Amino acid sequence: MTSHQNTQTMKPATAAKKLGVYLESTPAKFQEGVVSRTELNELQANPPAWLQELRKNGPHPRPVVASKLGVSIAGLARGGITEPLTTEQIEALKQEFPEWLRKERATQAEVRKETARIKERDEERARRAQEA
Protein backbone atom coordinates (compact mmCIF):
# COMPACT_ATOMS: atom_id res chain seq x y z
CA MET A 1 0.00 0.00 0.00
CA THR A 2 1.46 3.37 -1.01
CA SER A 3 0.90 6.45 1.06
CA HIS A 4 -0.58 9.27 -0.94
CA GLN A 5 0.23 12.73 0.37
CA ASN A 6 -2.17 15.56 -0.40
CA THR A 7 -0.86 19.00 -1.21
CA GLN A 8 -1.56 21.38 1.61
CA THR A 9 -3.48 24.45 0.42
CA MET A 10 -4.86 27.58 2.02
CA LYS A 11 -7.37 30.27 1.22
CA PRO A 12 -6.06 33.47 -0.36
CA ALA A 13 -6.88 35.42 2.82
CA THR A 14 -4.64 33.12 4.87
CA ALA A 15 -1.84 33.36 2.34
CA ALA A 16 -2.13 37.17 2.23
CA LYS A 17 -1.95 37.28 6.02
CA LYS A 18 1.18 35.11 6.01
CA LEU A 19 2.71 37.35 3.34
CA GLY A 20 1.81 40.50 5.30
CA VAL A 21 -0.23 42.09 2.52
CA TYR A 22 -3.76 43.43 2.15
CA LEU A 23 -5.78 40.81 0.24
CA GLU A 24 -7.93 43.29 -1.69
CA SER A 25 -4.77 44.81 -3.21
CA THR A 26 -3.44 41.53 -4.55
CA PRO A 27 -4.00 40.47 -8.20
CA ALA A 28 -7.35 38.89 -9.02
CA LYS A 29 -5.65 35.59 -9.89
CA PHE A 30 -4.25 35.42 -6.34
CA GLN A 31 -7.59 36.37 -4.74
CA GLU A 32 -9.64 33.84 -6.69
CA GLY A 33 -7.49 30.73 -6.35
CA VAL A 34 -6.06 28.64 -3.59
CA VAL A 35 -2.43 28.79 -2.57
CA SER A 36 -0.37 25.68 -1.91
CA ARG A 37 2.32 25.58 0.74
CA THR A 38 4.88 25.26 -2.07
CA GLU A 39 3.50 28.36 -3.84
CA LEU A 40 3.55 30.32 -0.58
CA ASN A 41 7.17 29.33 0.06
CA GLU A 42 8.06 30.41 -3.47
CA LEU A 43 6.28 33.77 -3.03
CA GLN A 44 8.21 34.33 0.20
CA ALA A 45 11.56 33.29 -1.26
CA ASN A 46 11.18 35.05 -4.64
CA PRO A 47 8.46 37.70 -4.35
CA PRO A 48 7.08 38.83 -7.72
CA ALA A 49 6.94 42.55 -8.57
CA TRP A 50 3.34 42.96 -7.33
CA LEU A 51 4.24 41.51 -3.92
CA GLN A 52 7.37 43.64 -3.62
CA GLU A 53 5.34 46.74 -4.48
CA LEU A 54 2.62 45.93 -1.93
CA ARG A 55 5.17 45.29 0.81
CA LYS A 56 6.98 48.52 0.01
CA ASN A 57 4.09 50.95 -0.56
CA GLY A 58 0.93 49.22 0.67
CA PRO A 59 -1.86 49.52 1.33
CA HIS A 60 -0.88 47.55 4.41
CA PRO A 61 -3.19 45.41 6.58
CA ARG A 62 -3.79 46.52 10.17
CA PRO A 63 -1.17 44.25 11.79
CA VAL A 64 1.51 45.73 9.52
CA VAL A 65 0.26 49.29 10.10
CA ALA A 66 0.29 48.71 13.87
CA SER A 67 3.81 47.34 13.72
CA LYS A 68 5.10 50.21 11.60
CA LEU A 69 3.54 52.73 14.03
CA GLY A 70 4.74 50.85 17.13
CA VAL A 71 1.27 50.31 18.56
CA SER A 72 -1.21 47.45 19.01
CA ILE A 73 -4.06 46.69 16.63
CA ALA A 74 -6.48 47.72 19.40
CA GLY A 75 -4.52 50.96 19.72
CA LEU A 76 -5.08 51.62 16.03
CA ALA A 77 -8.80 51.19 16.52
CA ARG A 78 -8.79 53.50 19.54
CA GLY A 79 -6.99 56.03 17.34
CA GLY A 80 -9.72 55.74 14.71
CA ILE A 81 -7.59 53.84 12.18
CA THR A 82 -9.74 51.02 10.86
CA GLU A 83 -8.75 50.95 7.19
CA PRO A 84 -5.51 49.80 5.56
CA LEU A 85 -2.92 52.56 5.13
CA THR A 86 -0.21 53.13 2.56
CA THR A 87 3.42 53.62 3.54
CA GLU A 88 3.01 57.32 2.68
CA GLN A 89 0.02 57.64 5.05
CA ILE A 90 1.92 55.85 7.82
CA GLU A 91 4.88 58.19 7.40
CA ALA A 92 2.54 61.21 7.49
CA LEU A 93 1.07 59.94 10.78
CA LYS A 94 4.56 59.53 12.21
CA GLN A 95 5.35 63.13 11.21
CA GLU A 96 2.09 64.51 12.65
CA PHE A 97 2.51 62.37 15.77
CA PRO A 98 -1.05 62.94 17.04
CA GLU A 99 -1.86 62.62 20.75
CA TRP A 100 -3.51 59.20 20.33
CA LEU A 101 -0.33 57.84 18.70
CA ARG A 102 1.81 59.24 21.51
CA LYS A 103 -0.47 57.59 24.12
CA GLU A 104 -0.62 54.25 22.30
CA ARG A 105 3.16 54.08 21.90
CA ALA A 106 3.56 54.77 25.63
CA THR A 107 1.01 52.05 26.40
CA GLN A 108 2.82 49.61 24.11
CA ALA A 109 6.15 50.41 25.80
CA GLU A 110 4.59 49.69 29.22
CA VAL A 111 3.17 46.39 27.95
CA ARG A 112 6.61 45.36 26.66
CA LYS A 113 8.25 46.27 29.98
CA GLU A 114 5.66 44.29 31.94
CA THR A 115 6.02 41.30 29.60
CA ALA A 116 9.80 41.36 30.11
CA ARG A 117 9.37 41.65 33.89
CA ILE A 118 7.02 38.66 33.99
CA LYS A 119 9.38 36.63 31.80
CA GLU A 120 12.30 37.39 34.12
CA ARG A 121 10.19 36.53 37.17
CA ASP A 122 9.13 33.21 35.66
CA GLU A 123 12.70 32.34 34.66
CA GLU A 124 13.86 33.11 38.20
CA ARG A 125 11.10 30.91 39.66
CA ALA A 126 12.03 28.07 37.29
CA ARG A 127 15.71 28.41 38.24
CA ARG A 128 14.87 28.28 41.95
CA ALA A 129 12.63 25.27 41.45
CA GLN A 130 15.47 23.41 39.70
CA GLU A 131 17.86 24.24 42.55
CA ALA A 132 15.44 23.02 45.21
GROMACS .gro file of N, CA, C and O in nm:
model
  528
    1MET      N    1   0.084  -0.117   0.000
    1MET     CA    2   0.000   0.000   0.000
    1MET      C    3   0.090   0.125   0.000
    1MET      O    4   0.178   0.138   0.082
    2THR      N    5   0.065   0.215  -0.092
    2THR     CA    6   0.146   0.337  -0.101
    2THR      C    7   0.075   0.451  -0.030
    2THR      O    8  -0.046   0.464  -0.040
    3SER      N    9   0.152   0.530   0.042
    3SER     CA   10   0.090   0.645   0.106
    3SER      C   11   0.080   0.757   0.004
    3SER      O   12   0.174   0.784  -0.070
    4HIS      N   13  -0.035   0.818   0.000
    4HIS     CA   14  -0.058   0.927  -0.094
    4HIS      C   15  -0.070   1.055  -0.015
    4HIS      O   16  -0.160   1.072   0.066
    5GLN      N   17   0.021   1.148  -0.039
    5GLN     CA   18   0.023   1.273   0.037
    5GLN      C   19  -0.049   1.382  -0.042
    5GLN      O   20  -0.018   1.407  -0.158
    6ASN      N   21  -0.146   1.446   0.024
    6ASN     CA   22  -0.217   1.556  -0.040
    6ASN      C   23  -0.137   1.684  -0.027
    6ASN      O   24  -0.065   1.705   0.070
    7THR      N   25  -0.152   1.771  -0.125
    7THR     CA   26  -0.086   1.900  -0.121
    7THR      C   27  -0.164   1.989  -0.026
    7THR      O   28  -0.285   2.003  -0.039
    8GLN      N   29  -0.093   2.050   0.065
    8GLN     CA   30  -0.156   2.138   0.161
    8GLN      C   31  -0.185   2.272   0.094
    8GLN      O   32  -0.097   2.333   0.034
    9THR      N   33  -0.310   2.318   0.103
    9THR     CA   34  -0.348   2.445   0.042
    9THR      C   35  -0.413   2.534   0.146
    9THR      O   36  -0.452   2.489   0.254
   10MET      N   37  -0.422   2.663   0.112
   10MET     CA   38  -0.486   2.758   0.202
   10MET      C   39  -0.566   2.858   0.119
   10MET      O   40  -0.544   2.873  -0.001
   11LYS      N   41  -0.658   2.924   0.187
   11LYS     CA   42  -0.737   3.027   0.122
   11LYS      C   43  -0.647   3.148   0.094
   11LYS      O   44  -0.548   3.170   0.164
   12PRO      N   45  -0.684   3.227  -0.006
   12PRO     CA   46  -0.606   3.347  -0.036
   12PRO      C   47  -0.591   3.441   0.083
   12PRO      O   48  -0.486   3.501   0.102
   13ALA      N   49  -0.695   3.453   0.165
   13ALA     CA   50  -0.688   3.542   0.282
   13ALA      C   51  -0.579   3.497   0.379
   13ALA      O   52  -0.505   3.579   0.434
   14THR      N   53  -0.567   3.366   0.398
   14THR     CA   54  -0.464   3.312   0.487
   14THR      C   55  -0.326   3.336   0.429
   14THR      O   56  -0.234   3.378   0.499
   15ALA      N   57  -0.312   3.314   0.299
   15ALA     CA   58  -0.184   3.336   0.234
   15ALA      C   59  -0.145   3.484   0.241
   15ALA      O   60  -0.030   3.516   0.269
   16ALA      N   61  -0.241   3.573   0.218
   16ALA     CA   62  -0.213   3.717   0.223
   16ALA      C   63  -0.168   3.756   0.363
   16ALA      O   64  -0.074   3.834   0.380
   17LYS      N   65  -0.232   3.700   0.463
   17LYS     CA   66  -0.195   3.728   0.602
   17LYS      C   67  -0.051   3.683   0.628
   17LYS      O   68   0.028   3.755   0.688
   18LYS      N   69  -0.018   3.563   0.582
   18LYS     CA   70   0.118   3.511   0.601
   18LYS      C   71   0.222   3.593   0.525
   18LYS      O   72   0.336   3.605   0.569
   19LEU      N   73   0.181   3.653   0.414
   19LEU     CA   74   0.271   3.735   0.334
   19LEU      C   75   0.276   3.880   0.385
   19LEU      O   76   0.360   3.957   0.341
   20GLY      N   77   0.183   3.915   0.475
   20GLY     CA   78   0.181   4.050   0.530
   20GLY      C   79   0.129   4.154   0.434
   20GLY      O   80   0.174   4.269   0.435
   21VAL      N   81   0.034   4.114   0.348
   21VAL     CA   82  -0.023   4.209   0.252
   21VAL      C   83  -0.175   4.214   0.264
   21VAL      O   84  -0.238   4.122   0.316
   22TYR      N   85  -0.232   4.322   0.214
   22TYR     CA   86  -0.376   4.343   0.215
   22TYR      C   87  -0.437   4.267   0.098
   22TYR      O   88  -0.405   4.295  -0.018
   23LEU      N   89  -0.523   4.171   0.126
   23LEU     CA   90  -0.578   4.081   0.024
   23LEU      C   91  -0.642   4.156  -0.093
   23LEU      O   92  -0.618   4.123  -0.208
   24GLU      N   93  -0.721   4.259  -0.063
   24GLU     CA   94  -0.793   4.329  -0.169
   24GLU      C   95  -0.700   4.400  -0.267
   24GLU      O   96  -0.743   4.440  -0.374
   25SER      N   97  -0.574   4.416  -0.232
   25SER     CA   98  -0.477   4.481  -0.321
   25SER      C   99  -0.398   4.382  -0.405
   25SER      O  100  -0.319   4.423  -0.491
   26THR      N  101  -0.418   4.255  -0.380
   26THR     CA  102  -0.344   4.153  -0.455
   26THR      C  103  -0.410   4.132  -0.592
   26THR      O  104  -0.527   4.167  -0.611
   27PRO      N  105  -0.340   4.074  -0.688
   27PRO     CA  106  -0.400   4.047  -0.820
   27PRO      C  107  -0.520   3.954  -0.809
   27PRO      O  108  -0.527   3.869  -0.719
   28ALA      N  109  -0.613   3.970  -0.901
   28ALA     CA  110  -0.735   3.889  -0.902
   28ALA      C  111  -0.704   3.740  -0.905
   28ALA      O  112  -0.769   3.660  -0.836
   29LYS      N  113  -0.603   3.701  -0.980
   29LYS     CA  114  -0.565   3.559  -0.989
   29LYS      C  115  -0.531   3.504  -0.850
   29LYS      O  116  -0.567   3.392  -0.817
   30PHE      N  117  -0.461   3.584  -0.770
   30PHE     CA  118  -0.425   3.542  -0.634
   30PHE      C  119  -0.551   3.533  -0.547
   30PHE      O  120  -0.568   3.437  -0.472
   31GLN      N  121  -0.639   3.632  -0.558
   31GLN     CA  122  -0.759   3.637  -0.474
   31GLN      C  123  -0.858   3.525  -0.504
   31GLN      O  124  -0.931   3.481  -0.416
   32GLU      N  125  -0.862   3.480  -0.627
   32GLU     CA  126  -0.964   3.384  -0.669
   32GLU      C  127  -0.922   3.238  -0.655
   32GLU      O  128  -1.006   3.150  -0.660
   33GLY      N  129  -0.794   3.212  -0.639
   33GLY     CA  130  -0.749   3.073  -0.635
   33GLY      C  131  -0.724   3.025  -0.494
   33GLY      O  132  -0.766   3.086  -0.397
   34VAL      N  133  -0.657   2.913  -0.486
   34VAL     CA  134  -0.606   2.864  -0.359
   34VAL      C  135  -0.454   2.864  -0.371
   34VAL      O  136  -0.400   2.860  -0.480
   35VAL      N  137  -0.388   2.871  -0.257
   35VAL     CA  138  -0.243   2.879  -0.257
   35VAL      C  139  -0.188   2.756  -0.186
   35VAL      O  140  -0.227   2.727  -0.073
   36SER      N  141  -0.099   2.686  -0.254
   36SER     CA  142  -0.037   2.568  -0.191
   36SER      C  143   0.077   2.614  -0.103
   36SER      O  144   0.129   2.726  -0.116
   37ARG      N  145   0.119   2.528  -0.014
   37ARG     CA  146   0.232   2.558   0.074
   37ARG      C  147   0.358   2.585  -0.011
   37ARG      O  148   0.433   2.676   0.017
   38THR      N  149   0.374   2.509  -0.117
   38THR     CA  150   0.488   2.526  -0.207
   38THR      C  151   0.484   2.663  -0.274
   38THR      O  152   0.585   2.733  -0.281
   39GLU      N  153   0.365   2.703  -0.321
   39GLU     CA  154   0.350   2.836  -0.384
   39GLU      C  155   0.378   2.947  -0.283
   39GLU      O  156   0.445   3.046  -0.317
   40LEU      N  157   0.330   2.931  -0.161
   40LEU     CA  158   0.355   3.032  -0.058
   40LEU      C  159   0.504   3.044  -0.031
   40LEU      O  160   0.558   3.156  -0.024
   41ASN      N  161   0.572   2.932  -0.016
   41ASN     CA  162   0.717   2.933   0.006
   41ASN      C  163   0.790   3.003  -0.109
   41ASN      O  164   0.884   3.078  -0.087
   42GLU      N  165   0.744   2.978  -0.230
   42GLU     CA  166   0.806   3.041  -0.347
   42GLU      C  167   0.780   3.192  -0.347
   42GLU      O  168   0.870   3.271  -0.377
   43LEU      N  169   0.660   3.234  -0.311
   43LEU     CA  170   0.628   3.377  -0.303
   43LEU      C  171   0.715   3.445  -0.197
   43LEU      O  172   0.758   3.558  -0.214
   44GLN      N  173   0.738   3.375  -0.086
   44GLN     CA  174   0.821   3.433   0.020
   44GLN      C  175   0.968   3.439  -0.021
   44GLN      O  176   1.036   3.536   0.006
   45ALA      N  177   1.015   3.336  -0.088
   45ALA     CA  178   1.156   3.329  -0.126
   45ALA      C  179   1.187   3.421  -0.245
   45ALA      O  180   1.292   3.485  -0.248
   46ASN      N  181   1.098   3.425  -0.341
   46ASN     CA  182   1.118   3.505  -0.464
   46ASN      C  183   0.993   3.587  -0.493
   46ASN      O  184   0.918   3.554  -0.584
   47PRO      N  185   0.970   3.693  -0.416
   47PRO     CA  186   0.846   3.770  -0.435
   47PRO      C  187   0.839   3.835  -0.574
   47PRO      O  188   0.936   3.897  -0.618
   48PRO      N  189   0.725   3.818  -0.642
   48PRO     CA  190   0.708   3.883  -0.772
   48PRO      C  191   0.696   4.035  -0.753
   48PRO      O  192   0.680   4.083  -0.640
   49ALA      N  193   0.697   4.108  -0.862
   49ALA     CA  194   0.694   4.255  -0.857
   49ALA      C  195   0.572   4.307  -0.780
   49ALA      O  196   0.585   4.400  -0.700
   50TRP      N  197   0.455   4.246  -0.801
   50TRP     CA  198   0.334   4.296  -0.733
   50TRP      C  199   0.346   4.282  -0.582
   50TRP      O  200   0.302   4.369  -0.507
   51LEU      N  201   0.408   4.174  -0.536
   51LEU     CA  202   0.424   4.151  -0.392
   51LEU      C  203   0.529   4.248  -0.335
   51LEU      O  204   0.509   4.305  -0.227
   52GLN      N  205   0.636   4.268  -0.407
   52GLN     CA  206   0.737   4.364  -0.362
   52GLN      C  207   0.677   4.504  -0.350
   52GLN      O  208   0.703   4.575  -0.253
   53GLU      N  209   0.598   4.541  -0.447
   53GLU     CA  210   0.534   4.674  -0.448
   53GLU      C  211   0.438   4.689  -0.330
   53GLU      O  212   0.438   4.791  -0.262
   54LEU      N  213   0.356   4.587  -0.306
   54LEU     CA  214   0.262   4.593  -0.193
   54LEU      C  215   0.336   4.602  -0.060
   54LEU      O  216   0.296   4.678   0.029
   55ARG      N  217   0.441   4.525  -0.045
   55ARG     CA  218   0.517   4.529   0.081
   55ARG      C  219   0.585   4.664   0.101
   55ARG      O  220   0.598   4.711   0.213
   56LYS      N  221   0.627   4.725  -0.008
   56LYS     CA  222   0.698   4.852   0.001
   56LYS      C  223   0.602   4.969   0.024
   56LYS      O  224   0.624   5.052   0.112
   57ASN      N  225   0.496   4.977  -0.056
   57ASN     CA  226   0.409   5.095  -0.056
   57ASN      C  227   0.269   5.074  -0.001
   57ASN      O  228   0.197   5.170   0.023
   58GLY      N  229   0.226   4.949   0.015
   58GLY     CA  230   0.093   4.922   0.067
   58GLY      C  231  -0.012   4.932  -0.042
   58GLY      O  232   0.022   4.933  -0.159
   59PRO      N  233  -0.137   4.936  -0.003
   59PRO     CA  234  -0.186   4.952   0.133
   59PRO      C  235  -0.154   4.830   0.219
   59PRO      O  236  -0.152   4.717   0.171
   60HIS      N  237  -0.128   4.858   0.347
   60HIS     CA  238  -0.088   4.755   0.441
   60HIS      C  239  -0.206   4.715   0.529
   60HIS      O  240  -0.286   4.799   0.568
   61PRO      N  241  -0.215   4.585   0.564
   61PRO     CA  242  -0.319   4.541   0.658
   61PRO      C  243  -0.290   4.595   0.798
   61PRO      O  244  -0.178   4.637   0.829
   62ARG      N  245  -0.391   4.595   0.882
   62ARG     CA  246  -0.379   4.652   1.017
   62ARG      C  247  -0.261   4.600   1.098
   62ARG      O  248  -0.193   4.679   1.164
   63PRO      N  249  -0.232   4.469   1.100
   63PRO     CA  250  -0.117   4.425   1.179
   63PRO      C  251   0.014   4.490   1.134
   63PRO      O  252   0.098   4.524   1.216
   64VAL      N  253   0.030   4.510   1.004
   64VAL     CA  254   0.151   4.573   0.952
   64VAL      C  255   0.152   4.722   0.988
   64VAL      O  256   0.254   4.776   1.029
   65VAL      N  257   0.037   4.788   0.974
   65VAL     CA  258   0.026   4.929   1.010
   65VAL      C  259   0.060   4.947   1.157
   65VAL      O  260   0.139   5.035   1.194
   66ALA      N  261   0.003   4.863   1.242
   66ALA     CA  262   0.029   4.871   1.387
   66ALA      C  263   0.176   4.855   1.415
   66ALA      O  264   0.235   4.930   1.493
   67SER      N  265   0.239   4.758   1.352
   67SER     CA  266   0.381   4.734   1.372
   67SER      C  267   0.465   4.853   1.328
   67SER      O  268   0.556   4.896   1.399
   68LYS      N  269   0.434   4.907   1.212
   68LYS     CA  270   0.510   5.021   1.160
   68LYS      C  271   0.493   5.146   1.248
   68LYS      O  272   0.583   5.229   1.255
   69LEU      N  273   0.379   5.158   1.315
   69LEU     CA  274   0.354   5.273   1.403
   69LEU      C  275   0.399   5.246   1.546
   69LEU      O  276   0.401   5.336   1.629
   70GLY      N  277   0.430   5.120   1.578
   70GLY     CA  278   0.474   5.085   1.713
   70GLY      C  279   0.362   5.081   1.814
   70GLY      O  280   0.381   5.115   1.931
   71VAL      N  281   0.243   5.040   1.768
   71VAL     CA  282   0.127   5.031   1.856
   71VAL      C  283   0.058   4.896   1.835
   71VAL      O  284   0.094   4.820   1.746
   72SER      N  285  -0.043   4.868   1.917
   72SER     CA  286  -0.121   4.745   1.901
   72SER      C  287  -0.233   4.767   1.801
   72SER      O  288  -0.267   4.881   1.767
   73ILE      N  289  -0.293   4.659   1.755
   73ILE     CA  290  -0.406   4.669   1.663
   73ILE      C  291  -0.523   4.738   1.734
   73ILE      O  292  -0.592   4.821   1.676
   74ALA      N  293  -0.542   4.706   1.862
   74ALA     CA  294  -0.648   4.772   1.940
   74ALA      C  295  -0.619   4.922   1.951
   74ALA      O  296  -0.710   5.005   1.946
   75GLY      N  297  -0.491   4.956   1.966
   75GLY     CA  298  -0.452   5.096   1.972
   75GLY      C  299  -0.485   5.170   1.844
   75GLY      O  300  -0.525   5.286   1.846
   76LEU      N  301  -0.469   5.103   1.731
   76LEU     CA  302  -0.508   5.162   1.603
   76LEU      C  303  -0.656   5.195   1.604
   76LEU      O  304  -0.697   5.304   1.564
   77ALA      N  305  -0.735   5.099   1.648
   77ALA     CA  306  -0.880   5.119   1.652
   77ALA      C  307  -0.916   5.234   1.744
   77ALA      O  308  -1.002   5.317   1.711
   78ARG      N  309  -0.851   5.240   1.862
   78ARG     CA  310  -0.879   5.350   1.954
   78ARG      C  311  -0.841   5.484   1.891
   78ARG      O  312  -0.902   5.586   1.920
   79GLY      N  313  -0.741   5.482   1.804
   79GLY     CA  314  -0.699   5.603   1.734
   79GLY      C  315  -0.784   5.634   1.612
   79GLY      O  316  -0.760   5.732   1.543
   80GLY      N  317  -0.882   5.550   1.584
   80GLY     CA  318  -0.972   5.574   1.471
   80GLY      C  319  -0.921   5.520   1.338
   80GLY      O  320  -0.977   5.549   1.233
   81ILE      N  321  -0.815   5.442   1.341
   81ILE     CA  322  -0.759   5.384   1.218
   81ILE      C  323  -0.817   5.244   1.201
   81ILE      O  324  -0.780   5.152   1.271
   82THR      N  325  -0.910   5.232   1.108
   82THR     CA  326  -0.974   5.102   1.086
   82THR      C  327  -0.951   5.050   0.945
   82THR      O  328  -0.980   4.935   0.917
   83GLU      N  329  -0.899   5.134   0.858
   83GLU     CA  330  -0.875   5.095   0.719
   83GLU      C  331  -0.726   5.072   0.696
   83GLU      O  332  -0.642   5.125   0.770
   84PRO      N  333  -0.692   4.998   0.591
   84PRO     CA  334  -0.551   4.980   0.556
   84PRO      C  335  -0.490   5.116   0.519
   84PRO      O  336  -0.560   5.204   0.469
   85LEU      N  337  -0.361   5.132   0.546
   85LEU     CA  338  -0.292   5.256   0.513
   85LEU      C  339  -0.174   5.227   0.421
   85LEU      O  340  -0.114   5.120   0.428
   86THR      N  341  -0.140   5.325   0.340
   86THR     CA  342  -0.021   5.313   0.256
   86THR      C  343   0.101   5.354   0.339
   86THR      O  344   0.088   5.415   0.445
   87THR      N  345   0.218   5.323   0.287
   87THR     CA  346   0.342   5.362   0.354
   87THR      C  347   0.347   5.514   0.368
   87THR      O  348   0.387   5.566   0.473
   88GLU      N  349   0.304   5.586   0.266
   88GLU     CA  350   0.301   5.732   0.268
   88GLU      C  351   0.211   5.784   0.381
   88GLU      O  352   0.248   5.877   0.454
   89GLN      N  353   0.093   5.723   0.398
   89GLN     CA  354   0.002   5.764   0.505
   89GLN      C  355   0.061   5.735   0.643
   89GLN      O  356   0.045   5.813   0.736
   90ILE      N  357   0.129   5.622   0.654
   90ILE     CA  358   0.192   5.585   0.782
   90ILE      C  359   0.301   5.686   0.816
   90ILE      O  360   0.310   5.733   0.929
   91GLU      N  361   0.382   5.720   0.717
   91GLU     CA  362   0.488   5.819   0.740
   91GLU      C  363   0.431   5.954   0.778
   91GLU      O  364   0.485   6.024   0.864
   92ALA      N  365   0.320   5.993   0.716
   92ALA     CA  366   0.254   6.121   0.749
   92ALA      C  367   0.207   6.119   0.894
   92ALA      O  368   0.222   6.219   0.966
   93LEU      N  369   0.151   6.007   0.938
   93LEU     CA  370   0.107   5.994   1.078
   93LEU      C  371   0.225   6.006   1.173
   93LEU      O  372   0.215   6.071   1.278
   94LYS      N  373   0.336   5.944   1.137
   94LYS     CA  374   0.456   5.953   1.221
   94LYS      C  375   0.503   6.098   1.231
   94LYS      O  376   0.548   6.141   1.337
   95GLN      N  377   0.494   6.172   1.121
   95GLN     CA  378   0.535   6.313   1.121
   95GLN      C  379   0.440   6.399   1.204
   95GLN      O  380   0.484   6.484   1.281
   96GLU      N  381   0.309   6.375   1.188
   96GLU     CA  382   0.209   6.451   1.265
   96GLU      C  383   0.220   6.418   1.414
   96GLU      O  384   0.205   6.506   1.497
   97PHE      N  385   0.242   6.291   1.441
   97PHE     CA  386   0.251   6.237   1.577
   97PHE      C  387   0.136   6.286   1.666
   97PHE      O  388   0.157   6.355   1.767
   98PRO      N  389   0.011   6.249   1.627
   98PRO     CA  390  -0.105   6.294   1.704
   98PRO      C  391  -0.103   6.239   1.847
   98PRO      O  392  -0.031   6.143   1.878
   99GLU      N  393  -0.182   6.299   1.934
   99GLU     CA  394  -0.186   6.262   2.075
   99GLU      C  395  -0.219   6.114   2.094
   99GLU      O  396  -0.159   6.046   2.177
  100TRP      N  397  -0.314   6.061   2.016
  100TRP     CA  398  -0.351   5.920   2.033
  100TRP      C  399  -0.232   5.828   2.004
  100TRP      O  400  -0.214   5.728   2.071
  101LEU      N  401  -0.150   5.865   1.905
  101LEU     CA  402  -0.033   5.784   1.870
  101LEU      C  403   0.070   5.790   1.983
  101LEU      O  404   0.128   5.689   2.021
  102ARG      N  405   0.089   5.906   2.039
  102ARG     CA  406   0.181   5.924   2.151
  102ARG      C  407   0.137   5.835   2.269
  102ARG      O  408   0.217   5.762   2.326
  103LYS      N  409   0.007   5.839   2.301
  103LYS     CA  410  -0.047   5.759   2.412
  103LYS      C  411  -0.031   5.609   2.385
  103LYS      O  412   0.007   5.533   2.473
  104GLU      N  413  -0.066   5.568   2.263
  104GLU     CA  414  -0.062   5.425   2.230
  104GLU      C  415   0.082   5.371   2.230
  104GLU      O  416   0.105   5.259   2.272
  105ARG      N  417   0.176   5.452   2.185
  105ARG     CA  418   0.316   5.408   2.190
  105ARG      C  419   0.362   5.394   2.334
  105ARG      O  420   0.435   5.300   2.368
  106ALA      N  421   0.320   5.486   2.421
  106ALA     CA  422   0.356   5.477   2.563
  106ALA      C  423   0.294   5.352   2.625
  106ALA      O  424   0.360   5.280   2.701
  107THR      N  425   0.169   5.325   2.591
  107THR     CA  426   0.101   5.205   2.640
  107THR      C  427   0.174   5.080   2.593
  107THR      O  428   0.199   4.988   2.672
  108GLN      N  429   0.212   5.077   2.467
  108GLN     CA  430   0.282   4.961   2.411
  108GLN      C  431   0.416   4.941   2.481
  108GLN      O  432   0.456   4.828   2.509
  109ALA      N  433   0.486   5.051   2.510
  109ALA     CA  434   0.615   5.041   2.580
  109ALA      C  435   0.595   4.982   2.720
  109ALA      O  436   0.675   4.899   2.765
  110GLU      N  437   0.489   5.024   2.789
  110GLU     CA  438   0.459   4.969   2.922
  110GLU      C  439   0.427   4.820   2.914
  110GLU      O  440   0.471   4.742   2.998
  111VAL      N  441   0.352   4.781   2.814
  111VAL     CA  442   0.317   4.639   2.795
  111VAL      C  443   0.444   4.557   2.773
  111VAL      O  444   0.461   4.450   2.832
  112ARG      N  445   0.535   4.608   2.691
  112ARG     CA  446   0.661   4.536   2.666
  112ARG      C  447   0.744   4.523   2.793
  112ARG      O  448   0.802   4.418   2.820
  113LYS      N  449   0.750   4.632   2.872
  113LYS     CA  450   0.825   4.627   2.998
  113LYS      C  451   0.765   4.524   3.093
  113LYS      O  452   0.837   4.448   3.156
  114GLU      N  453   0.633   4.524   3.104
  114GLU     CA  454   0.566   4.429   3.194
  114GLU      C  455   0.586   4.286   3.146
  114GLU      O  456   0.609   4.195   3.226
  115THR      N  457   0.579   4.264   3.016
  115THR     CA  458   0.602   4.130   2.960
  115THR      C  459   0.743   4.083   2.993
  115THR      O  460   0.764   3.968   3.033
  116ALA      N  461   0.841   4.171   2.980
  116ALA     CA  462   0.980   4.136   3.011
  116ALA      C  463   0.996   4.107   3.160
  116ALA      O  464   1.065   4.012   3.198
  117ARG      N  465   0.929   4.186   3.244
  117ARG     CA  466   0.937   4.165   3.389
  117ARG      C  467   0.879   4.029   3.426
  117ARG      O  468   0.940   3.954   3.503
  118ILE      N  469   0.767   3.995   3.370
  118ILE     CA  470   0.702   3.866   3.399
  118ILE      C  471   0.790   3.751   3.350
  118ILE      O  472   0.804   3.650   3.419
  119LYS      N  473   0.850   3.767   3.233
  119LYS     CA  474   0.938   3.663   3.180
  119LYS      C  475   1.056   3.641   3.273
  119LYS      O  476   1.091   3.527   3.305
  120GLU      N  477   1.117   3.750   3.319
  120GLU     CA  478   1.230   3.739   3.412
  120GLU      C  479   1.187   3.671   3.542
  120GLU      O  480   1.258   3.586   3.594
  121ARG      N  481   1.071   3.712   3.593
  121ARG     CA  482   1.019   3.653   3.717
  121ARG      C  483   1.000   3.503   3.700
  121ARG      O  484   1.040   3.423   3.785
  122ASP      N  485   0.939   3.463   3.590
  122ASP     CA  486   0.913   3.321   3.566
  122ASP      C  487   1.042   3.242   3.548
  122ASP      O  488   1.053   3.128   3.596
  123GLU      N  489   1.140   3.302   3.481
  123GLU     CA  490   1.270   3.234   3.466
  123GLU      C  491   1.337   3.217   3.601
  123GLU      O  492   1.397   3.113   3.628
  124GLU      N  493   1.327   3.318   3.686
  124GLU     CA  494   1.386   3.311   3.820
  124GLU      C  495   1.317   3.201   3.902
  124GLU      O  496   1.382   3.123   3.971
  125ARG      N  497   1.185   3.195   3.893
  125ARG     CA  498   1.110   3.091   3.966
  125ARG      C  499   1.151   2.953   3.916
  125ARG      O  500   1.167   2.860   3.996
  126ALA      N  501   1.165   2.937   3.786
  126ALA     CA  502   1.203   2.807   3.729
  126ALA      C  503   1.344   2.769   3.775
  126ALA      O  504   1.370   2.653   3.808
  127ARG      N  505   1.434   2.867   3.778
  127ARG     CA  506   1.571   2.841   3.824
  127ARG      C  507   1.571   2.797   3.969
  127ARG      O  508   1.638   2.701   4.006
  128ARG      N  509   1.494   2.864   4.052
  128ARG     CA  510   1.487   2.828   4.195
  128ARG      C  511   1.428   2.690   4.213
  128ARG      O  512   1.471   2.613   4.300
  129ALA      N  513   1.328   2.657   4.133
  129ALA     CA  514   1.263   2.527   4.145
  129ALA      C  515   1.362   2.414   4.108
  129ALA      O  516   1.360   2.307   4.167
  130GLN      N  517   1.447   2.441   4.010
  130GLN     CA  518   1.547   2.341   3.970
  130GLN      C  519   1.653   2.322   4.079
  130GLN      O  520   1.703   2.214   4.098
  131GLU      N  521   1.685   2.431   4.148
  131GLU     CA  522   1.786   2.424   4.255
  131GLU      C  523   1.733   2.353   4.378
  131GLU      O  524   1.810   2.297   4.455
  132ALA      N  525   1.604   2.360   4.400
  132ALA     CA  526   1.544   2.302   4.521
  132ALA      C  527   1.538   2.152   4.517
  132ALA      O  528   1.554   2.083   4.425
   0.00000   0.00000   0.00000
